[in-house]
Short mmCIF file of C-alpha atoms in Angstrom, two decimals:
data_model
loop_
_atom_site.label_atom_id
_atom_site.label_comp_id
_atom_site.label_asym_id
_atom_site.label_seq_id
_atom_site.Cartn_x
_atom_site.Cartn_y
_atom_site.Cartn_z
CA MET H 1 -35.36 -11.82 -4.58
CA GLY H 2 -34.31 -12.48 -0.87
CA VAL H 3 -30.92 -11.82 0.41
CA LYS H 4 -29.13 -14.57 1.90
CA GLN H 5 -26.23 -12.68 3.72
CA VAL H 6 -22.77 -13.98 4.85
CA LYS H 7 -21.96 -11.84 8.32
CA ASN H 8 -19.51 -9.24 6.54
CA GLU H 9 -17.80 -5.74 7.30
CA PHE H 10 -14.92 -3.81 5.98
CA THR H 11 -13.72 -0.47 7.61
CA PHE H 12 -11.78 2.14 6.44
CA TRP H 13 -10.85 3.74 10.00
CA PRO H 14 -10.52 7.46 10.80
CA ILE H 15 -6.85 7.87 11.38
CA GLY H 16 -5.62 10.92 9.20
CA GLN H 17 -2.53 11.15 6.69
CA GLY H 18 -2.27 7.05 6.06
CA LEU H 19 -4.40 4.17 5.51
CA PHE H 20 -5.85 1.27 7.92
CA TYR H 21 -8.35 -0.82 6.18
CA THR H 22 -10.08 -4.18 7.58
CA GLY H 23 -11.96 -6.83 6.97
CA ILE H 24 -14.13 -9.40 8.89
CA ILE H 25 -16.03 -12.09 6.62
CA LYS H 26 -17.80 -14.23 9.22
CA ASN H 27 -14.81 -15.29 11.67
CA PHE H 28 -12.20 -14.51 9.18
CA ILE H 29 -10.00 -11.29 9.95
CA PHE H 30 -7.77 -9.09 7.93
CA VAL H 31 -5.89 -5.89 7.35
CA TYR H 32 -4.49 -4.19 4.26
CA ASP H 33 -2.07 -1.68 5.83
CA ILE H 34 -1.85 0.41 9.43
CA GLY H 35 -0.49 3.35 9.78
CA VAL H 36 0.07 6.79 10.03
CA SER H 37 2.69 9.51 8.93
CA ALA H 38 5.31 10.56 12.05
CA SER H 39 3.68 14.02 11.58
CA TYR H 40 0.39 12.74 12.89
CA ARG H 41 -0.97 12.52 16.43
CA SER H 42 -1.20 8.50 17.10
CA GLN H 43 -4.23 8.92 19.09
CA TYR H 44 -6.36 8.57 15.78
CA LEU H 45 -4.84 5.50 15.53
CA ASP H 46 -4.69 4.27 18.81
CA ASN H 47 -8.70 4.53 19.01
CA SER H 48 -9.13 2.95 16.07
CA ILE H 49 -7.25 -0.42 17.01
CA LEU H 50 -9.30 -0.41 20.38
CA GLU H 51 -12.35 -0.52 18.01
CA PHE H 52 -10.93 -2.73 15.60
CA GLU H 53 -10.31 -4.98 18.82
CA LYS H 54 -13.65 -5.25 20.09
CA SER H 55 -15.01 -6.16 16.10
CA VAL H 56 -12.37 -8.66 16.18
CA LYS H 57 -13.30 -10.44 19.72
CA LYS H 58 -17.10 -10.15 18.73
CA ALA H 59 -16.17 -12.31 15.50
CA LYS H 60 -14.21 -14.89 17.11
CA LYS H 61 -16.35 -15.21 19.73
CA ASN H 62 -13.56 -16.40 22.21
CA ASP H 63 -12.24 -13.10 23.23
CA SER H 64 -9.00 -13.79 21.04
CA LYS H 65 -7.24 -11.17 19.15
CA ILE H 66 -6.31 -12.92 15.73
CA ILE H 67 -5.92 -11.35 12.47
CA ASP H 68 -5.39 -14.06 9.81
CA VAL H 69 -3.96 -12.23 6.97
CA LEU H 70 -2.44 -8.67 7.21
CA PHE H 71 -1.41 -7.50 3.64
CA LEU H 72 1.64 -4.55 2.99
CA SER H 73 1.02 -3.01 0.26
CA HIS H 74 4.29 -1.42 0.31
CA TYR H 75 7.08 0.03 3.49
CA ASP H 76 6.35 3.46 3.74
CA ILE H 77 5.87 4.70 7.38
CA ASP H 78 2.37 5.93 7.18
CA HIS H 79 1.38 2.35 5.93
CA ILE H 80 3.13 -0.04 8.52
CA SER H 81 3.75 2.35 11.64
CA GLY H 82 0.82 0.49 13.70
CA ILE H 83 2.15 -3.11 13.02
CA LYS H 84 4.39 -2.43 16.37
CA LYS H 85 0.64 -1.24 18.22
CA LEU H 86 -1.05 -4.60 17.29
CA LYS H 87 1.32 -6.37 18.96
CA ALA H 88 1.60 -4.14 21.78
CA ARG H 89 -2.17 -4.70 22.17
CA GLY H 90 -1.70 -8.73 22.10
CA PHE H 91 -2.85 -9.07 18.45
CA THR H 92 -1.56 -12.70 16.97
CA ILE H 93 -0.75 -11.95 13.09
CA LEU H 94 -1.24 -15.65 11.58
CA LYS H 95 0.06 -14.77 8.10
CA ILE H 96 1.60 -11.40 6.27
CA ILE H 97 1.44 -11.08 2.82
CA ALA H 98 3.46 -8.43 1.11
CA PRO H 99 5.58 -7.26 -1.43
CA LEU H 100 9.22 -9.01 -1.90
CA ILE H 101 12.11 -6.67 0.09
CA THR H 102 15.12 -6.17 -2.04
CA PRO H 103 18.21 -4.14 -1.37
CA LEU H 104 17.04 -1.67 -3.71
CA ASP H 105 13.64 -1.47 -1.75
CA GLU H 106 15.61 -1.42 1.70
CA LEU H 107 17.70 1.79 0.32
CA SER H 108 14.78 3.63 -1.28
CA TRP H 109 12.98 2.79 2.65
CA LEU H 110 15.89 4.31 4.25
CA LYS H 111 14.96 7.61 2.41
CA SER H 112 11.59 7.47 3.25
CA ILE H 113 12.92 7.44 7.08
CA ALA H 114 14.65 10.55 5.64
CA ASP H 115 11.71 12.35 4.46
CA SER H 116 9.77 11.54 7.40
CA THR H 117 12.55 12.82 9.91
CA ASP H 118 12.61 16.25 11.14
CA SER H 119 15.32 17.55 9.62
CA ASN H 120 17.08 19.22 12.74
CA SER H 121 16.91 16.06 14.50
CA THR H 122 17.36 12.69 13.44
CA SER H 123 18.06 11.17 16.83
CA ALA H 124 14.43 11.25 17.50
CA ASN H 125 13.32 9.19 14.89
CA ALA H 126 16.37 6.94 15.24
CA SER H 127 14.68 4.06 17.24
CA VAL H 128 12.05 3.52 14.59
CA VAL H 129 14.82 3.07 11.59
CA ARG H 130 14.71 -1.17 10.53
CA TYR H 131 16.95 -1.56 7.79
CA ASP H 132 16.95 -5.14 7.67
CA LEU H 133 13.25 -5.41 6.48
CA LYS H 134 13.08 -8.79 6.18
CA THR H 135 13.91 -9.58 9.32
CA GLU H 136 11.69 -7.31 10.91
CA ILE H 137 8.65 -8.56 9.03
CA SER H 138 9.77 -12.03 9.93
CA ARG H 139 9.62 -11.36 13.69
CA VAL H 140 5.77 -9.75 13.13
CA SER H 141 4.55 -13.58 11.67
CA GLU H 142 5.74 -16.81 11.73
CA SER H 143 4.11 -17.27 8.22
CA VAL H 144 5.27 -14.60 5.66
CA THR H 145 4.21 -15.01 1.47
CA PHE H 146 6.31 -12.17 -0.31
CA VAL H 147 4.92 -11.19 -3.98
CA VAL H 148 7.30 -11.02 -6.54
CA PRO H 149 6.54 -7.61 -8.48
CA ILE H 150 5.20 -8.22 -12.09
CA ALA H 151 6.00 -5.36 -14.60
CA ASP H 152 5.71 -4.43 -18.69
CA GLN H 153 8.21 -6.60 -19.76
CA GLY H 154 8.59 -4.76 -23.10
CA ASN H 155 9.49 -1.35 -21.52
CA PHE H 156 10.51 -2.18 -17.62
CA GLU H 157 14.06 -3.43 -16.33
CA GLN H 158 14.33 -6.74 -15.84
CA GLN H 159 15.86 -6.42 -12.23
CA PHE H 160 13.21 -7.44 -10.07
CA LEU H 161 11.65 -9.85 -12.32
CA LEU H 162 13.08 -12.94 -10.34
CA GLU H 163 10.60 -14.76 -11.83
CA ARG H 164 7.60 -14.25 -14.06
CA GLU H 165 4.35 -16.74 -14.24
CA GLU H 166 1.05 -15.93 -15.25
CA GLY H 167 -0.15 -16.25 -11.61
CA GLN H 168 -1.59 -19.02 -9.44
CA SER H 169 -4.42 -20.27 -6.98
CA ILE H 170 -4.27 -20.65 -3.49
CA ASP H 171 -6.34 -21.47 -0.27
CA ILE H 172 -5.94 -19.04 2.22
CA GLU H 173 -6.60 -21.76 5.05
CA GLU H 174 -3.28 -23.27 3.68
CA LEU H 175 -1.79 -20.19 3.89
CA GLY H 176 -0.13 -20.70 7.92
CA ASN H 177 1.83 -23.77 6.54
CA ASN H 178 4.55 -22.25 5.26
CA MET H 179 7.14 -20.22 7.32
CA GLU H 180 8.06 -18.57 4.32
CA SER H 181 7.05 -18.16 0.75
CA LYS H 182 7.23 -16.65 -2.89
CA VAL H 183 4.43 -15.96 -5.02
CA SER H 184 4.06 -13.89 -8.30
CA GLY H 185 1.85 -13.00 -11.20
CA LEU H 186 -1.77 -12.56 -9.90
CA THR H 187 -2.45 -14.57 -7.37
CA THR H 188 -5.78 -15.55 -6.71
CA MET H 189 -7.01 -16.90 -3.16
CA ASN H 190 -10.16 -18.89 -2.31
CA LEU H 191 -11.63 -18.25 1.07
CA ARG H 192 -13.92 -21.26 2.02
CA GLY H 193 -15.82 -21.12 -1.31
CA ILE H 194 -17.47 -17.95 -0.07
CA TRP H 195 -14.91 -15.00 -0.82
CA GLU H 196 -12.46 -14.44 -3.35
CA PHE H 197 -9.19 -12.54 -3.20
CA LYS H 198 -6.50 -11.41 -5.94
CA PHE H 199 -3.48 -9.34 -5.76
CA TYR H 200 -0.40 -8.60 -7.35
CA VAL H 201 2.54 -6.30 -6.41
CA GLN H 202 3.69 -3.33 -9.18
CA SER H 203 7.01 -1.26 -8.80
CA TYR H 204 7.77 2.06 -10.15
CA HIS H 205 11.26 2.77 -10.63
CA ALA H 206 11.63 6.52 -10.98
CA LEU H 207 14.82 7.97 -13.52
CA TRP H 208 16.97 9.62 -10.50
CA ILE H 209 17.66 6.32 -8.80
CA LYS H 210 20.71 5.93 -10.69
CA LYS H 211 21.82 9.35 -9.92
CA TRP H 212 20.92 9.05 -6.25
CA PHE H 213 22.79 5.67 -6.18
CA ASP H 214 25.98 7.79 -7.70
CA GLU H 215 25.52 10.04 -4.99
CA LEU H 216 25.51 7.78 -1.81
CA ILE H 217 28.54 6.20 -3.35
CA ASN H 218 30.49 8.61 -3.59
CA TYR H 219 29.65 9.78 -0.11
CA LEU H 220 30.18 6.36 1.17
CA ASP H 221 33.65 6.67 -0.75
CA SER H 222 34.75 9.51 0.89
CA LYS H 223 33.28 8.09 4.29
CA TYR H 224 34.99 5.09 4.79
CA GLY H 225 37.19 4.48 1.73
CA THR H 226 35.24 1.53 0.35
CA ASN H 227 36.31 1.89 -3.20
CA LEU H 228 32.14 1.37 -4.18
CA LYS H 229 32.62 3.39 -7.39
CA THR H 230 35.40 1.04 -8.83
CA GLN H 231 33.29 -2.03 -7.71
CA THR H 232 29.74 -0.83 -9.29
CA GLY H 233 31.60 0.46 -12.53
CA ASN H 234 30.52 -2.92 -14.55
CA ALA H 235 26.91 -3.06 -12.77
CA LYS H 236 24.43 -3.90 -15.33
CA THR H 237 21.12 -3.44 -13.64
CA ASN H 238 20.50 -0.90 -10.26
CA LYS H 239 19.95 -4.30 -8.54
CA GLU H 240 23.61 -4.76 -8.50
CA ILE H 241 24.43 -1.34 -7.50
CA ALA H 242 22.19 -2.00 -4.66
CA ASP H 243 23.74 -4.84 -3.33
CA LYS H 244 27.06 -3.38 -3.30
CA ILE H 245 25.67 -0.46 -1.32
CA TYR H 246 23.70 -2.45 0.89
CA THR H 247 26.65 -4.45 2.00
CA VAL H 248 28.52 -1.30 2.46
CA VAL H 249 26.05 -0.09 4.74
CA ASN H 250 25.32 -3.18 6.62
CA GLN H 251 29.34 -3.18 7.54
CA TYR H 252 29.88 0.56 7.98
CA CYS H 253 26.86 2.14 9.31
CA LEU H 254 24.90 -0.42 11.21
CA GLY H 255 27.56 -2.04 13.58
CA ASN H 256 27.28 -0.60 17.13
CA SER H 257 27.26 2.92 16.22
CA THR H 258 23.76 4.49 15.99
CA ASN H 259 25.43 7.63 14.80
CA ASP H 260 26.46 6.67 11.69
CA LEU H 261 23.23 5.47 10.76
CA GLU H 262 21.91 8.50 11.40
CA LEU H 263 24.87 10.63 9.37
CA LEU H 264 23.87 8.05 6.61
CA ILE H 265 20.06 9.40 7.01
CA ASP H 266 21.25 13.13 6.69
CA GLU H 267 23.42 12.21 3.89
CA ILE H 268 20.33 10.88 2.42
CA ARG H 269 18.15 13.80 3.03
CA ARG H 270 20.76 16.28 1.81
CA GLU H 271 21.14 14.18 -1.57
CA ALA H 272 17.29 14.41 -1.78
CA LYS H 273 17.19 17.78 -1.73
CA LYS H 274 19.74 18.21 -3.94
CA LEU H 275 18.57 16.07 -6.53
CA LYS H 276 15.06 17.77 -6.25
CA ILE H 277 13.59 14.18 -5.06
CA LYS H 278 9.95 14.24 -3.96
CA LYS H 279 8.82 11.39 -2.14
CA GLU H 280 5.49 11.35 -4.81
CA LYS H 281 8.17 10.29 -7.34
CA ALA H 282 10.58 7.84 -5.25
CA ASN H 283 10.60 4.17 -5.59
CA LYS H 284 7.49 2.96 -5.15
CA ILE H 285 5.97 -0.39 -4.46
CA SER H 286 2.36 -1.01 -4.28
CA LEU H 287 0.31 -4.25 -3.15
CA ILE H 288 -2.66 -4.11 -5.37
CA LEU H 289 -5.91 -5.96 -3.63
CA TYR H 290 -9.12 -6.96 -4.87
CA HIS H 291 -11.94 -8.99 -3.39
CA ARG H 292 -15.63 -9.61 -3.67
CA PRO H 293 -17.96 -12.54 -2.54
CA ILE H 294 -17.61 -15.45 -4.89
CA ASN H 295 -21.54 -16.07 -5.33
CA ILE H 296 -22.83 -13.55 -7.65
CA SER H 297 -26.43 -13.07 -9.27
CA LEU H 298 -25.81 -10.33 -12.61
CA ASN H 299 -29.79 -10.15 -12.02
CA TYR H 300 -29.19 -8.92 -8.78
CA ASN H 301 -29.81 -5.31 -9.20
CA GLN H 302 -30.03 -1.85 -6.83
CA THR H 303 -30.94 1.85 -7.55
CA LEU H 304 -27.29 3.57 -7.38
CA ARG H 305 -29.17 5.40 -4.18
CA LYS H 306 -29.92 2.15 -2.24
CA ARG H 307 -26.43 0.96 -3.54
CA TYR H 308 -24.42 4.43 -2.34
CA PHE H 309 -26.61 5.36 0.70
CA THR H 310 -23.39 6.97 2.95
CA LYS H 311 -25.29 9.28 5.11
CA THR H 312 -24.93 7.16 8.08
CA HIS H 313 -21.40 6.09 6.72
CA ARG H 314 -22.45 2.39 6.12
CA LEU H 315 -22.19 2.15 2.33
CA HIS H 316 -24.35 -0.92 1.44
CA LEU H 317 -23.04 -3.04 -1.83
CA TYR H 318 -25.45 -4.72 -4.19
CA SER H 319 -24.48 -6.43 -7.53
CA LEU H 320 -21.18 -4.26 -7.45
CA ASN H 321 -20.07 -5.71 -4.60
CA ALA H 322 -15.85 -5.99 -4.96
CA GLN H 323 -13.72 -3.58 -3.49
CA LEU H 324 -9.88 -2.58 -5.23
CA LEU H 325 -7.32 -1.33 -2.95
CA THR H 326 -4.15 0.56 -4.48
CA GLY H 327 -2.23 1.66 -2.06
CA ASP H 328 0.65 4.18 -2.93
CA SER H 329 0.14 2.96 -7.10
CA VAL H 330 2.01 5.66 -9.08
CA PHE H 331 0.53 5.96 -12.56
CA VAL H 332 1.49 9.44 -13.78
CA ASN H 333 4.91 10.96 -14.73
CA ILE H 334 4.18 14.66 -14.56
CA ASN H 335 7.20 16.80 -16.66
CA LYS H 336 6.55 20.15 -15.17
CA ILE H 337 8.70 22.07 -17.32
CA LYS H 338 6.76 20.78 -20.23
CA ASN H 339 3.66 20.80 -18.75
CA ILE H 340 3.33 16.95 -20.15
CA SER H 341 1.50 14.25 -18.39
CA THR H 342 2.69 10.61 -19.50
CA PRO H 343 1.12 7.33 -18.30
CA THR H 344 3.70 4.96 -16.31
CA ASN H 345 4.45 1.53 -17.27
CA GLU H 346 2.81 0.59 -13.84
CA TRP H 347 -0.44 2.32 -15.39
CA ASN H 348 -0.23 0.06 -18.18
CA VAL H 349 -0.08 -3.26 -16.16
CA PHE H 350 -2.73 -1.93 -13.95
CA GLN H 351 -5.00 -1.81 -17.15
CA SER H 352 -4.39 -5.22 -18.23
CA GLU H 353 -5.02 -6.46 -14.83
CA LEU H 354 -8.08 -4.36 -14.00
CA ARG H 355 -9.91 -6.26 -16.89
CA LYS H 356 -9.85 -9.08 -14.65
CA PHE H 357 -11.17 -7.00 -11.59
CA LYS H 358 -15.43 -7.24 -11.85
CA ASN H 359 -17.85 -5.53 -10.02
CA ILE H 360 -15.94 -3.01 -8.56
CA GLY H 361 -18.03 -1.17 -6.13
CA VAL H 362 -15.46 0.56 -4.18
CA MET H 363 -11.96 1.68 -5.20
CA LEU H 364 -9.44 3.22 -2.81
CA LEU H 365 -7.45 6.34 -4.64
CA PRO H 366 -3.92 5.52 -5.26
CA HIS H 367 -1.75 7.48 -2.97
CA HIS H 368 -4.11 9.05 -0.69
CA GLY H 369 -5.48 11.27 -4.20
CA ALA H 370 -2.42 12.37 -4.87
CA LYS H 371 -2.28 13.28 -8.74
CA TYR H 372 0.37 11.17 -9.56
CA GLY H 373 -1.67 8.29 -8.82
CA TRP H 374 -4.70 9.64 -10.71
CA GLN H 375 -6.10 8.50 -14.45
CA PRO H 376 -8.91 9.76 -15.85
CA ALA H 377 -9.96 6.47 -17.23
CA LEU H 378 -10.73 5.44 -13.93
CA LEU H 379 -14.06 7.50 -14.36
CA TRP H 380 -15.34 4.62 -16.44
CA GLN H 381 -15.48 2.41 -13.55
CA LYS H 382 -19.43 2.50 -11.80
CA CYS H 383 -17.64 2.84 -8.28
CA CYS H 384 -17.14 4.63 -5.40
CA PHE H 385 -14.27 6.54 -4.74
CA VAL H 386 -12.57 6.45 -1.47
CA VAL H 387 -9.82 8.78 -0.43
CA SER H 388 -7.91 8.36 2.86
CA TYR H 389 -5.89 11.36 4.08
CA GLY H 390 -5.15 13.74 7.10
CA LEU H 391 -6.74 17.14 7.31
CA LYS H 392 -4.30 19.83 6.58
CA ASN H 393 -1.52 17.42 5.35
CA SER H 394 1.67 18.82 4.07
CA TYR H 395 1.39 16.83 0.81
CA HIS H 396 -1.66 18.53 -0.24
CA HIS H 397 -3.92 14.98 -0.28
CA PRO H 398 -6.12 15.00 -2.14
CA ASP H 399 -5.02 16.90 -5.04
CA PRO H 400 -7.68 19.21 -6.05
CA SER H 401 -7.28 18.34 -9.53
CA VAL H 402 -8.23 14.75 -8.90
CA VAL H 403 -11.48 15.82 -6.60
CA LYS H 404 -12.30 18.35 -9.55
CA SER H 405 -12.00 15.44 -12.24
CA ILE H 406 -14.46 13.30 -10.06
CA LEU H 407 -16.82 15.35 -9.06
CA SER H 408 -17.57 16.94 -12.68
CA SER H 409 -17.06 14.20 -14.51
CA PHE H 410 -20.39 13.04 -16.39
CA SER H 411 -20.48 10.16 -14.36
CA HIS H 412 -20.40 11.77 -10.62
CA PHE H 413 -23.60 10.39 -8.48
CA ASN H 414 -24.28 11.29 -4.78
CA GLY H 415 -21.43 9.88 -2.75
CA ARG H 416 -18.92 8.76 -5.68
CA LEU H 417 -16.09 10.66 -3.52
CA ILE H 418 -16.05 9.27 -0.05
CA TYR H 419 -13.55 11.25 2.48
CA VAL H 420 -11.70 9.03 5.42
CA ASN H 421 -9.75 11.40 7.36
CA GLU H 422 -9.07 11.68 11.08
CA ARG H 423 -12.46 12.82 11.87
CA PRO H 424 -14.60 10.06 13.73
CA LYS H 425 -17.83 10.75 11.89
CA ASN H 426 -15.76 10.05 8.92
CA ARG H 427 -14.81 6.19 9.60
CA LEU H 428 -16.66 3.95 6.75
CA SER H 429 -18.11 1.26 6.84
CA ILE H 430 -18.87 -1.64 4.40
CA ILE H 431 -21.52 -4.00 4.24
CA VAL H 432 -21.87 -6.65 1.03
CA HIS H 433 -25.15 -7.99 0.42
CA ILE H 434 -24.74 -11.37 -1.54
CA PRO H 435 -27.71 -12.82 -3.33
#
């Protein structure tokens, strides 16, 4: 059987501790996350953006630098810090698709800023703080679609389920017509009848978040006399508490005094340390993105050796021609004292949606290969796993137990685990062959 090839190339870029994934389908360009952690030299990302720029100009054939869709899995620095670099290089972003932003997300995002800031120098990073995430995202593109998280309704607090739909189908070509829109459930997008995208957002809320709120309330009450403790006494959900804290922070910490914001970040860091809050267990949202060509023949088979040939760092996909990107998903709760691991509600949701994702050839390891994002059940997928991480990163990504689980499994084959870090030779390009 001959191969009718739609020109396409998907790339995991070698940037270090973070993620930068791009896709080119004919002249359609999309990006899934672009950023590195504050501790990494930006030259790796700068070099990758320059190479990406050449590919975009070639695909567009008119020397233009246009990104049709920018997907954001979540708002951690190591996934969004490169957006400003894209704008500085003159890129135009026609559409952003990202998780719905709530006051709780913004408070948690402030905590991630605190995590990534040098404890001896807050002012050095004060300029990157953007508390009003929604405003900042809207400045990047005139057209934004926010995705409402879905969850296991039986066990999940209803604070973020603003609306619950089974999902909807939309045409990518029509996305740019809306200044701001909102979708929920598992959403399907069609690109010119040749490519399909499916995505949804999940949200993880750890048990410590109420304690964290209490400490912040005590701090704001003692510093500004805001009486927040009384105001939040009857609140029924974390969202209600977050709304009130959010209002106070905007009123007292984000006026003309940058120092107040720095003091708040310092306080968040201290309380997180006191409560032993680790970033891996912080509030996490992740947009899960699945995509594949629409024209699929189940009789179009190749051997694993041909399908997963990676010596030249070009991965060719045939019948297993879909890709699944997982952001910083948290699938495991780990109780170190009792030495017990239990699946999160988000894992239950993911398993349910996974049944709708067929022919996966490549899956991004959740959370840079952290143990909080790994479930052995993923080994049943007949796919390659890609882990994006930084050499000598302080988070110990990928976790040795995850690597061992993959490499020692009965389903292991040569090239099943592919490493992408700051080494230029570890750049991974993926070509999908369409029958």
